[in-house]
PDB file of C-alpha atoms in Angstrom:
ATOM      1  CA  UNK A   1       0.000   0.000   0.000  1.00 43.00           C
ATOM      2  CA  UNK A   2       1.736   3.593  -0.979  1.00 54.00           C
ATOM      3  CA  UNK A   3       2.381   5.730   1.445  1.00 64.00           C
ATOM      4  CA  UNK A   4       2.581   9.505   1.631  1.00 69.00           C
ATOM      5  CA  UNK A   5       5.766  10.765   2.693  1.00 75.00           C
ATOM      6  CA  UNK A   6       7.985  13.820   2.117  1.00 76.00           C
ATOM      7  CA  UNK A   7      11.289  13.666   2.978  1.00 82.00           C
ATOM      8  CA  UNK A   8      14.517  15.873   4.203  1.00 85.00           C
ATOM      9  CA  UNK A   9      18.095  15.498   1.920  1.00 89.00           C
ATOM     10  CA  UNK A  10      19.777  14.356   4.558  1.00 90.00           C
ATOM     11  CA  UNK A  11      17.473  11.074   3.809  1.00 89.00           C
ATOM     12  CA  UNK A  12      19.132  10.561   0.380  1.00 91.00           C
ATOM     13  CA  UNK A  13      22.506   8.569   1.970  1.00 93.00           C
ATOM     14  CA  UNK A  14      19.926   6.033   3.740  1.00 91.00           C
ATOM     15  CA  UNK A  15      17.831   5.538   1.264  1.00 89.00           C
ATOM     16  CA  UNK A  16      20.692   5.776  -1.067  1.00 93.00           C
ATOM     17  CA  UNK A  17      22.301   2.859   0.540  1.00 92.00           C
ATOM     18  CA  UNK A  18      19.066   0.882   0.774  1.00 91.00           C
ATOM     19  CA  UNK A  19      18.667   1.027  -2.920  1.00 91.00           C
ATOM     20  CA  UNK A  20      22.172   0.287  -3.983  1.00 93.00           C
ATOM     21  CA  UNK A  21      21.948  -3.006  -1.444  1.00 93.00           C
ATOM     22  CA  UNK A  22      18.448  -4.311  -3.091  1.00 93.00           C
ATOM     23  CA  UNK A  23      16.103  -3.131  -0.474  1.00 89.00           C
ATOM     24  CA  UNK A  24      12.846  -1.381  -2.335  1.00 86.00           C
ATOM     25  CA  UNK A  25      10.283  -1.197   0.521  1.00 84.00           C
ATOM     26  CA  UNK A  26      10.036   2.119   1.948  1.00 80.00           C
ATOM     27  CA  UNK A  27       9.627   0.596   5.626  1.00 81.00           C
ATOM     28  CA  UNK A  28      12.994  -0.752   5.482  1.00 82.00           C
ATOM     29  CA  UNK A  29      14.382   3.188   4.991  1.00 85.00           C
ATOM     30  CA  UNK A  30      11.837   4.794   7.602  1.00 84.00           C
ATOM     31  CA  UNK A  31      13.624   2.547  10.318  1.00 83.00           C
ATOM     32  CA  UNK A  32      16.421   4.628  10.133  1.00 84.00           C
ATOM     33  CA  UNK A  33      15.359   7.852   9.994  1.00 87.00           C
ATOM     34  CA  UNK A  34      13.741  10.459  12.474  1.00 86.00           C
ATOM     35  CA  UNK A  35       9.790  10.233  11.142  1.00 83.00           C
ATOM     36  CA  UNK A  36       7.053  12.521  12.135  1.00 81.00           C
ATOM     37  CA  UNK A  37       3.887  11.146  11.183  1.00 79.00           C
ATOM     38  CA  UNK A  38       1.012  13.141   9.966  1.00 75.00           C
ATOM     39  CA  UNK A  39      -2.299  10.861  10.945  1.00 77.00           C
ATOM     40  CA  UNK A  40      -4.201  14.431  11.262  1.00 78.00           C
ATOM     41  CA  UNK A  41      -3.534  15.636   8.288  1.00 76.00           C
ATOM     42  CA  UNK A  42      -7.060  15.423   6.055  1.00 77.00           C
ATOM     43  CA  UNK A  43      -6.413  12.779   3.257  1.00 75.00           C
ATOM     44  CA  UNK A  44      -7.753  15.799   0.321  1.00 75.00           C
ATOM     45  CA  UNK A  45      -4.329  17.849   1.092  1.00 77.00           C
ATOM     46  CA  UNK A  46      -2.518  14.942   0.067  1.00 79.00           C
ATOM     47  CA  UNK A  47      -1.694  14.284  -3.164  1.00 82.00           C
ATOM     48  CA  UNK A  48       1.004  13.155  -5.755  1.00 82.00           C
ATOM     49  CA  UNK A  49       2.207  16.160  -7.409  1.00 86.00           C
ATOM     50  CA  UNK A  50       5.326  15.228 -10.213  1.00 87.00           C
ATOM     51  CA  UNK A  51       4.785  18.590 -12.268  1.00 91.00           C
ATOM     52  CA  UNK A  52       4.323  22.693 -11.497  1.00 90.00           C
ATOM     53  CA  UNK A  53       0.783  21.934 -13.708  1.00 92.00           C
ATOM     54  CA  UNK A  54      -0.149  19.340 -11.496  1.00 92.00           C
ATOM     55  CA  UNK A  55       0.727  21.266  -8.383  1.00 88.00           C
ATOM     56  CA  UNK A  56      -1.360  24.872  -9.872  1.00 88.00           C
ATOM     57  CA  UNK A  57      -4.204  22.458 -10.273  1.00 89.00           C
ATOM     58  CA  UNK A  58      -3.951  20.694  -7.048  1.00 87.00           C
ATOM     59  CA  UNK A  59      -4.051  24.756  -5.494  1.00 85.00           C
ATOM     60  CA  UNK A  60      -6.766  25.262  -7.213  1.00 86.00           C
ATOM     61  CA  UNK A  61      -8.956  22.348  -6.621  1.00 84.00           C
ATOM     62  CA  UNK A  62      -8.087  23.569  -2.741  1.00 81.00           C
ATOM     63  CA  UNK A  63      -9.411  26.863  -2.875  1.00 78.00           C
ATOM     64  CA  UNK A  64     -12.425  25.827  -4.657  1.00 73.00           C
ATOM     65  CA  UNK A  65     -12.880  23.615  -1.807  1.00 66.00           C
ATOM     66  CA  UNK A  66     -12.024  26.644   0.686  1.00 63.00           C
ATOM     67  CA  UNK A  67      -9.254  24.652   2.133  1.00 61.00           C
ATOM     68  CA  UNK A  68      -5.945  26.470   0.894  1.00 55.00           C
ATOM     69  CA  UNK A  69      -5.058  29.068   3.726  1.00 55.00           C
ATOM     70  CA  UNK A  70      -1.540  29.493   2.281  1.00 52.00           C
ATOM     71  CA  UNK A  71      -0.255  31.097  -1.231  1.00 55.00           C
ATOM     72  CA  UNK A  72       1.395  29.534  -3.674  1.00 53.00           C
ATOM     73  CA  UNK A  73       4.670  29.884  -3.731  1.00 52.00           C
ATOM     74  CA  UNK A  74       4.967  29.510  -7.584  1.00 53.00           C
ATOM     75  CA  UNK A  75       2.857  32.319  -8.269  1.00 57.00           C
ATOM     76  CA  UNK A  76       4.818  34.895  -9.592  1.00 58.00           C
ATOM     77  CA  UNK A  77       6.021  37.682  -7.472  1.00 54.00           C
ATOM     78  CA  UNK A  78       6.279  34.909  -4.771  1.00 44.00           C
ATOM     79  CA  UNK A  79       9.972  33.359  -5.212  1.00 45.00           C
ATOM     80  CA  UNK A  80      11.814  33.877  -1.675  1.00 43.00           C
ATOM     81  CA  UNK A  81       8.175  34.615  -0.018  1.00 39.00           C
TER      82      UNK A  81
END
């Protein structure tokens, strides 16, 4: 079952490592890393995002729902906000 994770750089050696030895399940990374996990967050602000298209949408579809209290930081005018 996916998961829904975001994670720091300082993840890449670990998961690096896990990679390069054969291991694919995400589980066997989380072990060895500090992990907050978000079980309050409401499932409809989650969402896989691979593109800026995907991500204006996604911001959109939010504040049609009246759920977006943030800006977008791609909007222009916005870059180092």
């Amino acid at each position: 079952q996916p998961a829904c994770a975001a994670y720091r750089r300082s993840a890449a050696p670990a998961m690096a490592e896990a990679l390069e030895a054969g291991r694919w399940r995400a589980a066997e990374v989380v072990g060895r890393l500090r992990v907050r996990w978000l079980d309050d967050v409401p499932p409809q602000l989650l969402a896989n995002l691979n593109t800026p298209a995907e991500y204006r949408s996604f911001l959109d579809r939010l504040g049609e729902a009246g759920t977006a209290p943030y800006r977008d930081p791609l909007a222009p005018g916005l870059e180092g906000a």
